[in-house]
Short mmCIF file of N, CA and C in Angstrom, two decimals:
data_model
loop_
_atom_site.label_atom_id
_atom_site.label_comp_id
_atom_site.label_asym_id
_atom_site.label_seq_id
_atom_site.Cartn_x
_atom_site.Cartn_y
_atom_site.Cartn_z
N UNK A 1 275.82 129.24 3.61
CA UNK A 1 274.89 129.19 4.72
C UNK A 1 275.25 128.06 5.68
N UNK A 2 275.70 126.95 5.18
CA UNK A 2 276.04 125.81 6.02
C UNK A 2 277.24 126.12 6.91
N UNK A 3 278.22 126.80 6.38
CA UNK A 3 279.38 127.17 7.19
C UNK A 3 278.99 128.13 8.30
N UNK A 4 278.06 129.03 8.02
CA UNK A 4 277.60 129.98 9.04
C UNK A 4 276.89 129.23 10.17
N UNK A 5 276.06 128.27 9.83
CA UNK A 5 275.34 127.49 10.84
C UNK A 5 276.32 126.66 11.66
N UNK A 6 277.29 126.05 11.00
CA UNK A 6 278.29 125.27 11.72
C UNK A 6 279.10 126.15 12.67
N UNK A 7 279.47 127.33 12.20
CA UNK A 7 280.22 128.24 13.06
C UNK A 7 279.39 128.69 14.25
N UNK A 8 278.11 128.95 14.04
CA UNK A 8 277.24 129.37 15.13
C UNK A 8 277.07 128.24 16.15
N UNK A 9 276.88 127.03 15.66
CA UNK A 9 276.74 125.89 16.58
C UNK A 9 278.03 125.66 17.34
N UNK A 10 279.16 125.73 16.65
CA UNK A 10 280.45 125.55 17.31
C UNK A 10 280.67 126.61 18.38
N UNK A 11 280.33 127.86 18.08
CA UNK A 11 280.52 128.94 19.04
C UNK A 11 279.57 128.79 20.23
N UNK A 12 278.37 128.25 19.99
CA UNK A 12 277.41 128.06 21.07
C UNK A 12 277.84 126.95 22.02
N UNK A 13 278.30 125.83 21.48
CA UNK A 13 278.64 124.68 22.32
C UNK A 13 280.06 124.72 22.85
N UNK A 14 280.97 125.35 22.13
CA UNK A 14 282.37 125.44 22.55
C UNK A 14 282.82 126.89 22.47
N UNK A 15 282.37 127.75 23.39
CA UNK A 15 282.67 129.18 23.27
C UNK A 15 284.12 129.53 23.58
N UNK A 16 284.85 128.69 24.29
CA UNK A 16 286.19 129.05 24.75
C UNK A 16 287.27 128.21 24.08
N UNK A 17 287.16 127.97 22.81
CA UNK A 17 288.15 127.13 22.15
C UNK A 17 289.49 127.83 21.99
N UNK A 18 289.52 129.16 22.01
CA UNK A 18 290.77 129.87 21.82
C UNK A 18 291.46 130.21 23.13
N UNK A 19 290.83 129.97 24.26
CA UNK A 19 291.41 130.30 25.56
C UNK A 19 291.91 129.03 26.22
N UNK A 20 293.21 128.90 26.37
CA UNK A 20 293.80 127.67 26.90
C UNK A 20 293.56 127.48 28.39
N UNK A 21 293.31 128.56 29.14
CA UNK A 21 293.14 128.45 30.59
C UNK A 21 291.69 128.61 31.02
N UNK A 22 290.76 128.34 30.16
CA UNK A 22 289.35 128.56 30.48
C UNK A 22 288.84 127.56 31.52
N UNK A 23 289.36 126.36 31.57
CA UNK A 23 288.83 125.36 32.48
C UNK A 23 289.68 125.14 33.71
N UNK A 24 290.47 126.11 34.11
CA UNK A 24 291.40 125.91 35.21
C UNK A 24 290.81 126.23 36.57
N UNK A 25 289.62 126.80 36.63
CA UNK A 25 289.02 127.17 37.91
C UNK A 25 288.78 125.95 38.80
N UNK A 26 288.24 124.85 38.32
CA UNK A 26 288.07 123.70 39.20
C UNK A 26 289.37 123.20 39.81
N UNK A 27 290.46 123.33 39.10
CA UNK A 27 291.76 122.94 39.66
C UNK A 27 292.14 123.80 40.84
N UNK A 28 291.94 125.10 40.73
CA UNK A 28 292.26 125.99 41.84
C UNK A 28 291.33 125.77 43.02
N UNK A 29 290.07 125.47 42.74
CA UNK A 29 289.13 125.18 43.82
C UNK A 29 289.57 123.92 44.55
N UNK A 30 289.97 122.89 43.81
CA UNK A 30 290.42 121.65 44.43
C UNK A 30 291.68 121.88 45.27
N UNK A 31 292.63 122.66 44.76
CA UNK A 31 293.85 122.95 45.52
C UNK A 31 293.51 123.70 46.80
N UNK A 32 292.61 124.67 46.71
CA UNK A 32 292.22 125.44 47.90
C UNK A 32 291.54 124.56 48.94
N UNK A 33 290.63 123.71 48.50
CA UNK A 33 289.94 122.82 49.45
C UNK A 33 290.89 121.80 50.06
N UNK A 34 291.81 121.27 49.28
CA UNK A 34 292.77 120.32 49.83
C UNK A 34 293.70 120.99 50.83
N UNK A 35 294.11 122.22 50.56
CA UNK A 35 294.96 122.95 51.50
C UNK A 35 294.21 123.21 52.80
N UNK A 36 292.95 123.62 52.69
CA UNK A 36 292.15 123.85 53.89
C UNK A 36 291.97 122.56 54.69
N UNK A 37 291.77 121.45 54.00
CA UNK A 37 291.62 120.17 54.69
C UNK A 37 292.91 119.77 55.39
N UNK A 38 294.05 120.01 54.77
CA UNK A 38 295.33 119.71 55.42
C UNK A 38 295.54 120.57 56.66
N UNK A 39 295.19 121.85 56.58
CA UNK A 39 295.33 122.73 57.74
C UNK A 39 294.46 122.24 58.88
N UNK A 40 293.22 121.88 58.59
CA UNK A 40 292.32 121.39 59.64
C UNK A 40 292.84 120.08 60.23
N UNK A 41 293.35 119.19 59.39
CA UNK A 41 293.88 117.91 59.87
C UNK A 41 295.09 118.11 60.77
N UNK A 42 296.03 118.94 60.33
CA UNK A 42 297.23 119.20 61.14
C UNK A 42 296.85 119.90 62.43
N UNK A 43 295.92 120.85 62.35
CA UNK A 43 295.49 121.56 63.55
C UNK A 43 294.83 120.61 64.53
N UNK A 44 294.03 119.67 64.04
CA UNK A 44 293.36 118.72 64.92
C UNK A 44 294.36 117.79 65.60
N UNK A 45 295.40 117.41 64.89
CA UNK A 45 296.39 116.50 65.46
C UNK A 45 297.34 117.22 66.39
N UNK A 46 297.88 118.36 65.96
CA UNK A 46 298.93 119.05 66.71
C UNK A 46 298.41 120.21 67.55
N UNK A 47 297.13 120.51 67.49
CA UNK A 47 296.58 121.66 68.20
C UNK A 47 296.81 121.62 69.71
N UNK A 48 296.45 120.55 70.39
CA UNK A 48 296.66 120.51 71.84
C UNK A 48 298.14 120.62 72.23
N UNK A 49 299.02 119.98 71.49
CA UNK A 49 300.45 120.06 71.80
C UNK A 49 300.96 121.48 71.59
N UNK A 50 300.52 122.13 70.53
CA UNK A 50 300.95 123.51 70.29
C UNK A 50 300.39 124.47 71.34
N UNK A 51 299.17 124.22 71.78
CA UNK A 51 298.58 125.05 72.84
C UNK A 51 299.36 124.89 74.14
N UNK A 52 299.70 123.67 74.50
CA UNK A 52 300.51 123.44 75.71
C UNK A 52 301.88 124.09 75.58
N UNK A 53 302.50 123.97 74.42
CA UNK A 53 303.80 124.58 74.19
C UNK A 53 303.72 126.10 74.37
N UNK A 54 302.70 126.71 73.79
CA UNK A 54 302.52 128.15 73.91
C UNK A 54 302.28 128.56 75.36
N UNK A 55 301.40 127.84 76.05
CA UNK A 55 301.10 128.17 77.45
C UNK A 55 302.34 128.01 78.34
N UNK A 56 303.13 126.97 78.12
CA UNK A 56 304.37 126.79 78.89
C UNK A 56 305.35 127.93 78.63
N UNK A 57 305.46 128.36 77.39
CA UNK A 57 306.37 129.46 77.06
C UNK A 57 305.92 130.75 77.72
N UNK A 58 304.63 131.03 77.69
CA UNK A 58 304.11 132.25 78.31
C UNK A 58 304.30 132.19 79.83
N UNK A 59 304.04 131.03 80.43
CA UNK A 59 304.21 130.90 81.88
C UNK A 59 305.67 131.08 82.28
N UNK A 60 306.60 130.58 81.48
CA UNK A 60 308.03 130.78 81.78
C UNK A 60 308.41 132.25 81.70
N UNK A 61 307.87 132.94 80.70
CA UNK A 61 308.18 134.37 80.57
C UNK A 61 307.59 135.16 81.73
N UNK A 62 306.38 134.83 82.13
CA UNK A 62 305.73 135.57 83.21
C UNK A 62 306.32 135.25 84.58
N UNK A 63 306.97 134.12 84.73
CA UNK A 63 307.53 133.75 86.04
C UNK A 63 308.93 134.31 86.25
N UNK A 64 309.50 134.96 85.26
CA UNK A 64 310.86 135.51 85.41
C UNK A 64 310.83 136.74 86.27
#
């Protein structure tokens, strides 16, 4: 009876002991958020320069 109770408690508190990748979701969330933050940061810094570059290229094509 004691082994059964221990097994039940272990299964209740640690249900994923046999799955090695059970706790990997927070890592992927962190990677996704950091990537999004880098995109926003780069866009904020280089956005106006890239917009001017694009507009100059379009104006050169249209003026030919």
